[in-house]
XYZ file of C-alpha atoms in Angstrom:
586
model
C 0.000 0.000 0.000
C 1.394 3.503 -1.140
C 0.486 6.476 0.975
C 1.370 9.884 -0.629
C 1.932 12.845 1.705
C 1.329 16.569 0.256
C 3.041 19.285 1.751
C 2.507 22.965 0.841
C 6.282 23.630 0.531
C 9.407 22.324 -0.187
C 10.698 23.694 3.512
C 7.828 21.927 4.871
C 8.287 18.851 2.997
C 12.130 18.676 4.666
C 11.230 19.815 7.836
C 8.415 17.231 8.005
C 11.029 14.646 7.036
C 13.031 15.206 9.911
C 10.938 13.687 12.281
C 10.613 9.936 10.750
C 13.027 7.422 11.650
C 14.304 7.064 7.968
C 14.014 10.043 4.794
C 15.342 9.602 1.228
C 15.792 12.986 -0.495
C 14.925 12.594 -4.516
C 14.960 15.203 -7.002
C 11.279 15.950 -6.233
C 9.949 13.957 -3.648
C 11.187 12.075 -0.474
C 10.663 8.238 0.744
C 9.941 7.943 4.236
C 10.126 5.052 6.274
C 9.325 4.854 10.013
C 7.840 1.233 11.148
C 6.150 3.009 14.299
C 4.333 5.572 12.067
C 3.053 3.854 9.143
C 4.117 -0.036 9.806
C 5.386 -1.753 6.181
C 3.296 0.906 3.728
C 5.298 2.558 0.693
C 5.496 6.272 2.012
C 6.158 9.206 -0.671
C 6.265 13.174 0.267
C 5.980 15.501 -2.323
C 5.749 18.975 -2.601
C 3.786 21.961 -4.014
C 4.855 25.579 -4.270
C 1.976 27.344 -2.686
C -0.779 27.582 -5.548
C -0.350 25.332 -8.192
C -4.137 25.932 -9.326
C -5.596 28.890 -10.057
C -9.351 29.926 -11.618
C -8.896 30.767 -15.276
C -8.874 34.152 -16.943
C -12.270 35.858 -18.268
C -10.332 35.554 -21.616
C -10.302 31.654 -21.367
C -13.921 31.307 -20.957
C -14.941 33.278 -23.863
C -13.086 35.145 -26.505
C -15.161 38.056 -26.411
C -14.254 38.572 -22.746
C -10.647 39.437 -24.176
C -12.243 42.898 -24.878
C -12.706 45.453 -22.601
C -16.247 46.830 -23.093
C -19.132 47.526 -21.519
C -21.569 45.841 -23.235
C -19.358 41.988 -22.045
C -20.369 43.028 -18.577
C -21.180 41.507 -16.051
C -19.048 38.540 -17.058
C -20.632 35.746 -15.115
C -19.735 32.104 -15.666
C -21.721 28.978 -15.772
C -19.360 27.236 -14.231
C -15.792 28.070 -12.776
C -13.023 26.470 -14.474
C -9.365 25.673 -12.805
C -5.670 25.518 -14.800
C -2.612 24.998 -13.786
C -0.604 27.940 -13.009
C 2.238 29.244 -15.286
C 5.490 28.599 -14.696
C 4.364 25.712 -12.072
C 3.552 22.986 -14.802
C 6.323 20.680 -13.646
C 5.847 20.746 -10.311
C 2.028 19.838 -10.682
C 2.900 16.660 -13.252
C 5.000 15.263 -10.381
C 2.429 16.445 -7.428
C -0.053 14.578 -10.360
C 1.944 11.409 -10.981
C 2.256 10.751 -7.243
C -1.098 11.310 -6.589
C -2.368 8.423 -9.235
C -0.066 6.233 -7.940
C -1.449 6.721 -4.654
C -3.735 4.081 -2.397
C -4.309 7.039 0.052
C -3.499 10.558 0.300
C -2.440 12.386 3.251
C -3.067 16.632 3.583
C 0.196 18.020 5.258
C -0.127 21.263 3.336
C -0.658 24.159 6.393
C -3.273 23.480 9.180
C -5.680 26.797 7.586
C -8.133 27.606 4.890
C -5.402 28.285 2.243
C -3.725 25.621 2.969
C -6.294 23.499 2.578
C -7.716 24.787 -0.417
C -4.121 24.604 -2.133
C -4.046 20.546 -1.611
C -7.924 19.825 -2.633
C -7.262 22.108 -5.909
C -4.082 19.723 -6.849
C -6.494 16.637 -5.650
C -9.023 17.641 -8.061
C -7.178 18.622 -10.846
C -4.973 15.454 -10.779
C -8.616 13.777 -11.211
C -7.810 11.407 -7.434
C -10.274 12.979 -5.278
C -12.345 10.006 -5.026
C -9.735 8.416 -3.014
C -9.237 7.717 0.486
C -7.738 11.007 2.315
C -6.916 12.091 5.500
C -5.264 15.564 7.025
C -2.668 16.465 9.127
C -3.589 19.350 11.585
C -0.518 20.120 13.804
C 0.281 23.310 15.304
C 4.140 23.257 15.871
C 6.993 21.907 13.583
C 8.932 20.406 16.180
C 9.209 16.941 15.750
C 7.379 15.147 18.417
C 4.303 17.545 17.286
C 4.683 16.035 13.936
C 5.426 12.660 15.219
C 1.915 13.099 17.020
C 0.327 14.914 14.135
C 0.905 11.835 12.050
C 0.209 9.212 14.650
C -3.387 11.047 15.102
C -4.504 11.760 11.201
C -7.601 13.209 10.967
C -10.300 12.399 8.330
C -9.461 14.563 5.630
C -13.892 15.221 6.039
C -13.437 17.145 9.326
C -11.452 20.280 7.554
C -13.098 19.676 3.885
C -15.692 22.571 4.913
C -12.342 25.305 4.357
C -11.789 24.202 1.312
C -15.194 25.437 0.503
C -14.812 28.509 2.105
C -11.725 29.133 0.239
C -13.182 28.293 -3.009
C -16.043 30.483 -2.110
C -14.136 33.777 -1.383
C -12.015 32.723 -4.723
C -14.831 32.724 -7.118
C -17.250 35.262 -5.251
C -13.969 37.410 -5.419
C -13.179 36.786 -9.569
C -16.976 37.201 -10.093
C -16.931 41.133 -7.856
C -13.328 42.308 -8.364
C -13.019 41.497 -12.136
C -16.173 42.857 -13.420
C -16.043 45.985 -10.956
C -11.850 46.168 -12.031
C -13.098 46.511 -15.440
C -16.611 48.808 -14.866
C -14.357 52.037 -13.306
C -11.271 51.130 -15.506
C -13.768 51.758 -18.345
C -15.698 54.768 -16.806
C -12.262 56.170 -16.019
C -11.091 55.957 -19.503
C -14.267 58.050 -20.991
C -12.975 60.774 -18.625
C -9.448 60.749 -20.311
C -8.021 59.041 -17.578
C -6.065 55.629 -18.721
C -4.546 53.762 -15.868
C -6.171 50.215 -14.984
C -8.214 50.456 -11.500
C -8.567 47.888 -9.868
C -11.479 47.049 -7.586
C -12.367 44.024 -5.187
C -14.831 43.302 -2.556
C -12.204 43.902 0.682
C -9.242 45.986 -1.057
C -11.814 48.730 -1.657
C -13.468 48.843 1.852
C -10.035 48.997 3.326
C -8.858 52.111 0.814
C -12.208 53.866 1.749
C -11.063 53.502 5.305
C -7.895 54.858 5.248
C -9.711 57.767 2.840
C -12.018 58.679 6.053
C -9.569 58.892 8.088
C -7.773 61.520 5.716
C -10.636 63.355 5.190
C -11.310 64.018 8.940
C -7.992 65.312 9.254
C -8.279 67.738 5.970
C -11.609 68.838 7.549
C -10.669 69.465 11.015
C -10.243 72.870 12.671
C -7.868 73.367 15.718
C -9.899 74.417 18.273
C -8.905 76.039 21.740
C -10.073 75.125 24.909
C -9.850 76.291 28.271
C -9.644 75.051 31.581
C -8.821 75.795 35.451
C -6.696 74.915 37.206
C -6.088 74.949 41.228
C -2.603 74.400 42.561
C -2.687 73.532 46.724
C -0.879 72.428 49.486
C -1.646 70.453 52.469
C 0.744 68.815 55.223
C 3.689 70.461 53.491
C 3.129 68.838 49.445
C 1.434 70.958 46.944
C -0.865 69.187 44.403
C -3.242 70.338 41.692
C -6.574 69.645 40.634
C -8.805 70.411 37.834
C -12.009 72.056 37.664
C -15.457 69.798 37.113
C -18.397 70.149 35.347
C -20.693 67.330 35.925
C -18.251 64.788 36.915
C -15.881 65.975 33.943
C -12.789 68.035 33.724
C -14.158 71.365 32.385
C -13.599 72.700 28.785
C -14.451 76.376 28.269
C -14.925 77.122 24.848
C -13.567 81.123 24.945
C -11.496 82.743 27.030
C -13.356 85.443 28.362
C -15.732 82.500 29.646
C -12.743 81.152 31.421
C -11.833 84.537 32.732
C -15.051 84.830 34.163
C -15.236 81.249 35.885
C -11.781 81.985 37.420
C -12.918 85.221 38.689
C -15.510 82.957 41.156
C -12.896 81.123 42.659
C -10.140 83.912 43.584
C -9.924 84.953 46.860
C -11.965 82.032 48.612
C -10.876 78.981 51.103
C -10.270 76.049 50.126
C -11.372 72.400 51.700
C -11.269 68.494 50.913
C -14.665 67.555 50.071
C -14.082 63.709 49.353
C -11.242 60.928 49.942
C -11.579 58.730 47.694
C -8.782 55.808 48.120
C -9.236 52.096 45.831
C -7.409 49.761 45.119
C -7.038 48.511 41.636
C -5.009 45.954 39.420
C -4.409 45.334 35.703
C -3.625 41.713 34.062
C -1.047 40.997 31.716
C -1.819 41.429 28.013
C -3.542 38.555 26.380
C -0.878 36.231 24.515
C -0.542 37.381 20.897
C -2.751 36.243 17.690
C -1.118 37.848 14.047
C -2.826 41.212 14.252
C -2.134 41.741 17.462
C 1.730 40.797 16.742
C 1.517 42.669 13.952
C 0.367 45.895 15.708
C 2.783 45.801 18.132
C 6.152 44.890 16.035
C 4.899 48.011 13.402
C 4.284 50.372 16.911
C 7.855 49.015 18.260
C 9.956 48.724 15.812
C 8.092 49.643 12.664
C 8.437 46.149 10.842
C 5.610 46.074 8.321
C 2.807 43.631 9.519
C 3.668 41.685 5.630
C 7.659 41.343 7.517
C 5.916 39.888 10.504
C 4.352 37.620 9.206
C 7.370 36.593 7.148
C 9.425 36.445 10.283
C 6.591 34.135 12.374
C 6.521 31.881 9.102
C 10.125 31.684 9.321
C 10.128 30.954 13.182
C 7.256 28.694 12.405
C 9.322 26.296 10.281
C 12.804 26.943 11.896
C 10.268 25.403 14.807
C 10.556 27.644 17.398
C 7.239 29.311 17.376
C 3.529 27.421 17.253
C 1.355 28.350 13.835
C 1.021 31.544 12.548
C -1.372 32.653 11.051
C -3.967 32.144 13.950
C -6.765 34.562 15.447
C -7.117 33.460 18.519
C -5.685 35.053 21.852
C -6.055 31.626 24.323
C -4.634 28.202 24.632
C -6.476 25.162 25.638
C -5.190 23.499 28.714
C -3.717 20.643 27.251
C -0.808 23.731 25.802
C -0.436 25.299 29.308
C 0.462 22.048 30.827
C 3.172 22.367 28.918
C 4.284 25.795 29.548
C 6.521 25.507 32.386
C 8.465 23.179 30.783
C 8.948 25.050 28.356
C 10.101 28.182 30.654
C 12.934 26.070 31.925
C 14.209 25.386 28.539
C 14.214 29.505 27.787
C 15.244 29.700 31.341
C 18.627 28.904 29.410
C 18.475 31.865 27.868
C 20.627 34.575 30.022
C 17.784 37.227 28.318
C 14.361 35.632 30.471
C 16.642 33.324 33.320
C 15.752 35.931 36.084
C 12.030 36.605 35.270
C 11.442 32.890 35.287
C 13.057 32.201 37.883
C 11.086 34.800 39.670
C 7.929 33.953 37.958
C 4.772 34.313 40.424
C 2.996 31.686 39.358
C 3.678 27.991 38.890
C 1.175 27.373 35.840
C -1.752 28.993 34.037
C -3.728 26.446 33.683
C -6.276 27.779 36.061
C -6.338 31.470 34.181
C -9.560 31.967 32.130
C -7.815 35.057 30.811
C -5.023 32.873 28.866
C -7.069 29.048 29.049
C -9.973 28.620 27.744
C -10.380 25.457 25.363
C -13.550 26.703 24.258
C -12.120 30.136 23.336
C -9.831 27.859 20.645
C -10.372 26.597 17.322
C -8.298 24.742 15.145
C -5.351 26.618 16.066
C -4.448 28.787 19.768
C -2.259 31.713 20.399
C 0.944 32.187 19.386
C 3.525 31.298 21.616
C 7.360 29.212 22.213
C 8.024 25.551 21.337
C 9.838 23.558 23.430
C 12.959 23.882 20.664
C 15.464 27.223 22.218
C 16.906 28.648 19.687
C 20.633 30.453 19.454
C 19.597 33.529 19.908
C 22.704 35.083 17.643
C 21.617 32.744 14.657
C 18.236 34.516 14.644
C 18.159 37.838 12.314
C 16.980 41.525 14.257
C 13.682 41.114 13.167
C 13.148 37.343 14.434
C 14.957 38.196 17.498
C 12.883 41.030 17.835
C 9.745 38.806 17.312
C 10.613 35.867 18.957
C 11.024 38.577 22.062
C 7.866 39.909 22.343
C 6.056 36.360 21.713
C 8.238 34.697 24.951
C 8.142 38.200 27.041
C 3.874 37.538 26.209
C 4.238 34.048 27.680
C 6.070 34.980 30.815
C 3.907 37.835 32.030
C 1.069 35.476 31.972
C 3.132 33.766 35.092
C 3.433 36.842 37.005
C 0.294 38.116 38.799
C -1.891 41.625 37.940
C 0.126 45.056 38.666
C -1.627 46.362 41.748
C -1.618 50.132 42.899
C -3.660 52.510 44.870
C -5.851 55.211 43.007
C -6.277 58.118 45.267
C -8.768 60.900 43.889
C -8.743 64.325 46.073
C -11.988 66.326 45.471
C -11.115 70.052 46.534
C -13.533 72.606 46.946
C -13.826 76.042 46.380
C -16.775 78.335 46.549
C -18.463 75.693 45.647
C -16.439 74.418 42.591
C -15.237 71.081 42.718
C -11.257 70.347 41.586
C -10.160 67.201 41.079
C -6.609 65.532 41.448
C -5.358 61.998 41.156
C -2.591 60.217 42.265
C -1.343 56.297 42.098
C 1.062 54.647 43.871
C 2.320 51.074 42.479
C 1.553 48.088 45.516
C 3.056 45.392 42.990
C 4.783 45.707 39.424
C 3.524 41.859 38.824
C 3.691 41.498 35.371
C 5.185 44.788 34.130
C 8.391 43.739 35.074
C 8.177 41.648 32.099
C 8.169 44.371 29.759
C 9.424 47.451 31.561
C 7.623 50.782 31.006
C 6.852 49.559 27.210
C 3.237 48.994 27.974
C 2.095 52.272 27.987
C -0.849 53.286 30.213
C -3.685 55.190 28.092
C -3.791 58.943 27.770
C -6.396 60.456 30.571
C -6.608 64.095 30.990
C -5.479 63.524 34.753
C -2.005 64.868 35.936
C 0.426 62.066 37.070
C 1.344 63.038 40.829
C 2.589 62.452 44.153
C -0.750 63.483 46.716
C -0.488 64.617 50.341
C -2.373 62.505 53.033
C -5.219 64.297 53.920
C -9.109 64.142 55.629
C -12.435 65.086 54.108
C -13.122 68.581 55.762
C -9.525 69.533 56.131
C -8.468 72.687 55.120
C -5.610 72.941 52.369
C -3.557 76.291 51.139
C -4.283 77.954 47.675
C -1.510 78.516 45.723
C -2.456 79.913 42.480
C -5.503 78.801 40.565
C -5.458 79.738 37.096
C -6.535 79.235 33.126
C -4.629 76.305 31.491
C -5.124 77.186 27.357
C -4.947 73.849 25.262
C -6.097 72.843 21.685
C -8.350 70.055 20.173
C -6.391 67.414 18.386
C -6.509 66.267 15.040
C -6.842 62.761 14.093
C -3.443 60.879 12.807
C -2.776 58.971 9.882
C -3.115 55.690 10.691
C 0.166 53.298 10.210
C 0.348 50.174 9.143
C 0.399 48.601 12.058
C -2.890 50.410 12.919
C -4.352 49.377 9.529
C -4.154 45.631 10.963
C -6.201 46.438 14.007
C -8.549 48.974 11.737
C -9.320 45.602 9.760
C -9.964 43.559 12.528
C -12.268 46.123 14.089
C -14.336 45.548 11.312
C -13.725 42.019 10.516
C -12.126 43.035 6.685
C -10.188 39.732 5.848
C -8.513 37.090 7.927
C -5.423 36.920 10.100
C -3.890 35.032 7.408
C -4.641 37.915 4.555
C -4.788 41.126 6.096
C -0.724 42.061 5.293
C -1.906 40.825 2.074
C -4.626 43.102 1.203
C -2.353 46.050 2.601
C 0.703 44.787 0.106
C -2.141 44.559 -2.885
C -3.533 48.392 -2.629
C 0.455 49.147 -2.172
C 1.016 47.785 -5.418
C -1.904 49.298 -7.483
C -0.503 52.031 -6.651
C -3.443 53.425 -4.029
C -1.621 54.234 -1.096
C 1.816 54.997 0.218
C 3.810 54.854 3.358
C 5.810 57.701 4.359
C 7.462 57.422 7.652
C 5.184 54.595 8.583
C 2.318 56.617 8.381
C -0.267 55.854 5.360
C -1.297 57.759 2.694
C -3.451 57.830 -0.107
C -2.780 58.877 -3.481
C -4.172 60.552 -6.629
C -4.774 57.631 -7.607
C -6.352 55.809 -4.677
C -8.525 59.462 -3.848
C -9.894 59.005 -7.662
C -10.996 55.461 -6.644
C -12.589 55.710 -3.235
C -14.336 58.780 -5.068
C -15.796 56.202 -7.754
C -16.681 53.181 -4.679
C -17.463 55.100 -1.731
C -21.270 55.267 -2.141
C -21.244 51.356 -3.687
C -21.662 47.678 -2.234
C -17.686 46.839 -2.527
C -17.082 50.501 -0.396
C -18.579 49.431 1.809
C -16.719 48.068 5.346
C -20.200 46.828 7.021
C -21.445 44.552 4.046
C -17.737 43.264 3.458
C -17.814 42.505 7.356
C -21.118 40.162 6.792
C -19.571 38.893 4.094
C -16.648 37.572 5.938
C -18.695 36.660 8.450
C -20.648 34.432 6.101
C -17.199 33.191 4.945
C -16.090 31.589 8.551
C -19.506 30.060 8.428
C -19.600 28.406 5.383
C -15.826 27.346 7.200
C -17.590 26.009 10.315
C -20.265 23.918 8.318
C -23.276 26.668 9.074
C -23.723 28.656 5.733
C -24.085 27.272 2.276
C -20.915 27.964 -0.039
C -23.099 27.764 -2.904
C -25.847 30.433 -2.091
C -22.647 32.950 -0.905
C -21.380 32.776 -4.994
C -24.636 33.010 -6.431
C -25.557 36.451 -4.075
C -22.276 37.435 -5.368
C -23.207 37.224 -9.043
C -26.511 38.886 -8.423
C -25.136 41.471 -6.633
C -22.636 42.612 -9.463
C -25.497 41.828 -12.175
C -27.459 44.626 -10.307
């Protein structure tokens, strides 16, 4: 009996090789043998290269779609149709010849929706889908993962659902980008203008985005504010306090308003009208899914979230890091069992051998905030393998990556950073100033990270406050206007894009970078100083989509929602493709 094992990758293909007892390298494929695996069966890896199937061209369905006109649209086909992609002929005859020779075929191609779609598409088109299949689903490349992955094959059944969510996004997004690429190229060109624009059913709710956000800035007007101020002392340590206006810091729109406020408060006593002490505490971050990595790596140290994902691939099959390309910000139980055996292999590391050796906690298993198997799907958060790298072999941006993903893993061992919140409510003729001060119980966690986490922007002054008792009297030192001005809106960077799209659920962890890299290329937007801009070119188009279906960020957000269910088994692939062709016939 032959069993033929297809990988996504040549790396993968090797690195999946590693972990049997016996591997033959051939020109394009490798023999495996490992009794305890697979017993006496003939065992053959091969190899794709990513996509080796694609959906054909609108010029390969019918010749009059070669044209670009308006009376060939909408261009809807009967029925899709696949090819082989160009340049990859000779590495889908081999994938092909394997496959026919095969008694049953085993998935290794990545544990997602892509990945799975790139394997059934070779499957198909190599006519051997009617044969037995099953899937490996592992979420580490270290070899006893694998060794496990392969000991516990799924049926190839339980993930075929992705596959048709992948095929649905491919043809609902041929059907909607092509035709509308075509419909403004065209409209474009009777207005002189002869540059190819293209359009598609995320790329042009993200561009519209970004367009807002540039428009709010173009549109806004510095405004100036006002507010007062009192400056105190009490048991020898002056504070200050601002002035309320139903429970908020007051903002006086002119200055002669302010004037007159301040003119009320001059020359009167001053008194504590409320203590209020409480104690408080703050967690450690959640562990990291790609946008959130992303995000922070772009806000750090400016890599582009397309560069981290590169670098977590690379970690991924140098395996040192768990999967990817995952959403989720938990692990299930069965992975935090196996945490703190992993912290005493990076305990090794002279970089984290204090904090885990001072770690607070002795597992996580019991934190709802990290563990939740039901908060888990096929994959969990990102964090270390039990494989410790060299840390000198690693490039900047892996080290820098690797970093953050064991620093997000440690902190969850260290307990919440506790600290006292005092509020002092001072009075005076019967206006109400407020001051706050905090004073750190515990670090906990932020020694982890250092003052990197930064706390969010309040309008409250950071400061030392005298102990004091409601009805005391206090000393007033000066109270006076404080001028400030509104603040415009920033550019957003790209790191900001990521958690922009996942605010409003535009693609998937996996394609986000993607879809930024795309409107890069047409030539839509541009990053200056990691801050994003739009050009010419991408104003002209967000002027032509803003007011249509495909501008739109809340009906792409359904959509993608409708896309995870058709993943999960609860929407209909079918009926998602056919709204799409109605939709662009209207």
């Amino acid at each position: 009996m032959r069993t033929v094992i297809l990988c996504e990758k040549p790396q993968q293909m090797k690195s999946y090789s590693e972990a049997f007892q016996s591997a033959k390298q051939d020109k394009m494929h490798i023999t495996i043998t490992d009794k305890e695996i697979f017993g006496d069966k003939e065992v053959v890896m091969i190899s794709a290269v990513g996509h080796l199937v694609e959906l054909c061209s609108p010029d390969e369905y019918k010749d009059e779609w070669k044209n670009w006109n308006m009376d060939q649209l909408p261009m809807i086909p009967e029925k899709f149709k696949m090819k082989v992609s160009k340049d990859k002929q000779a590495m889908f005859n081999n994938a092909k010849q394997w496959l026919q020779k095969a008694d049953e075929i085993v998935i290794a191609t990545d544990p997602a929706r892509a990945g799975e779609a790139i394997a059934k598409n070779i499957i198909i088109m190599s006519g051997v889908n009617h044969k037995p299949q099953k899937r490996l689903w592992v979420a580490s490349m270290t070899k006893e993962a694998v060794r496990k992955g392969f000991q516990n094959l799924r049926d190839a059944k339980e993930t075929h659902n992705y596959y048709l969510e992948e095929r649905a996004r491919a043809e609902s997004d041929w059907v909607i980008g092509l035709n509308s690429s075509r419909l403004f190229s065209l409209l474009f060109r009777e207005k002189g203008v002869k540059e190819i624009f293209s359009a598609g059913r995320v790329q042009s709710a993200l561009l519209n985005l970004i367009r807002q956000r540039e428009k709010e800035l173009e549109s806004f007007k510095v405004q100036p504010f006002y507010e007062i101020h009192g400056h105190f002392q009490a048991n020898g340590t002056e504070y200050v306090g601002k002035l309320l206006q139903d429970n908020n810091i007051m903002k006086i729109p002119s200055k002669e308003d302010a004037k007159s406020c301040l003119q009320q408060l001059l020359h009167h006593s001053s008194i504590i009208k409320e203590v209020k002490n409480e104690q408080k505490s703050k967690q450690a971050p959640k562990l990291h899914n790609l946008s959130s990595l992303q995000a922070k790596l772009n806000r750090k140290h400016k890599m582009s979230p397309k560069k981290v994902l590169e670098t977590a691939q690379s970690l991924y099959d140098k395996r040192i890091l768990s999967y990817p390309r995952s959403e989720y910000t938990h692990i299930p139980a069965a992975e935090a069992e196996q945490l703190p055996n992993i912290l005493e292999k990076l305990s090794s590391l002279k970089e984290y051998q204090s904090l885990i050796e001072n770690k607070e906690r002795d597992t996580i298993v019991d934190q709802k905030a990290y563990v939740d198997d039901a908060k888990c799907g096929d994959h969990y958060a990102i964090i270390p393998t039990n494989q410790v790298p060299k840390l000198e072999s690693l490039s900047q941006d892996e080290k820098w990556l690797y970093d953050e993903v064991v620093r997000s893993v440690i902190a969850t061992f260290y307990k919440p950073m506790t600290y006292n919140q005092t509020d002092l409510f001072t009075e005076v003729n019967k206006g109400i100033f407020k001051s706050t001060g905090k004073q750190i119980i515990h670090l906990g966690w932020q020694v982890v990270f250092g003052k990197e986490e930064k706390e969010e922007k309040t309008d409250e002054i950071d400061q030392s406050l005298p102990i004091v008792e409601q009805g005391q009297q206090v000393d007033t030192k000066e109270i006076k206007i404080y001028e400030g001005k509104t603040q415009p809106p920033k550019l957003y960077t790209e790191g900001q894009l990521i958690t922009l799209m996942a605010k409003h659920n535009i693609g998937s962890e996996a394609t986000r970078s993607g879809i930024i890299e795309r409107i890069k290329a047409l030539s839509y937007i541009k990053i200056v100083k990691n801050t994003v801009n739009v050009t010419n070119k991408g104003k002209m188009m967000v002027e032509a989509i803003k007011d249509t279906a495909i501008g739109s960020p809340d009906l792409t957000a359904k959509w993608e929602e409708y896309l995870k269910g058709i993943g999960e088994g609860k929407k209909d692939d079918k009926i998602f493709v056919e709204t799409s062709k109605k939709l662009t016939k209207n």
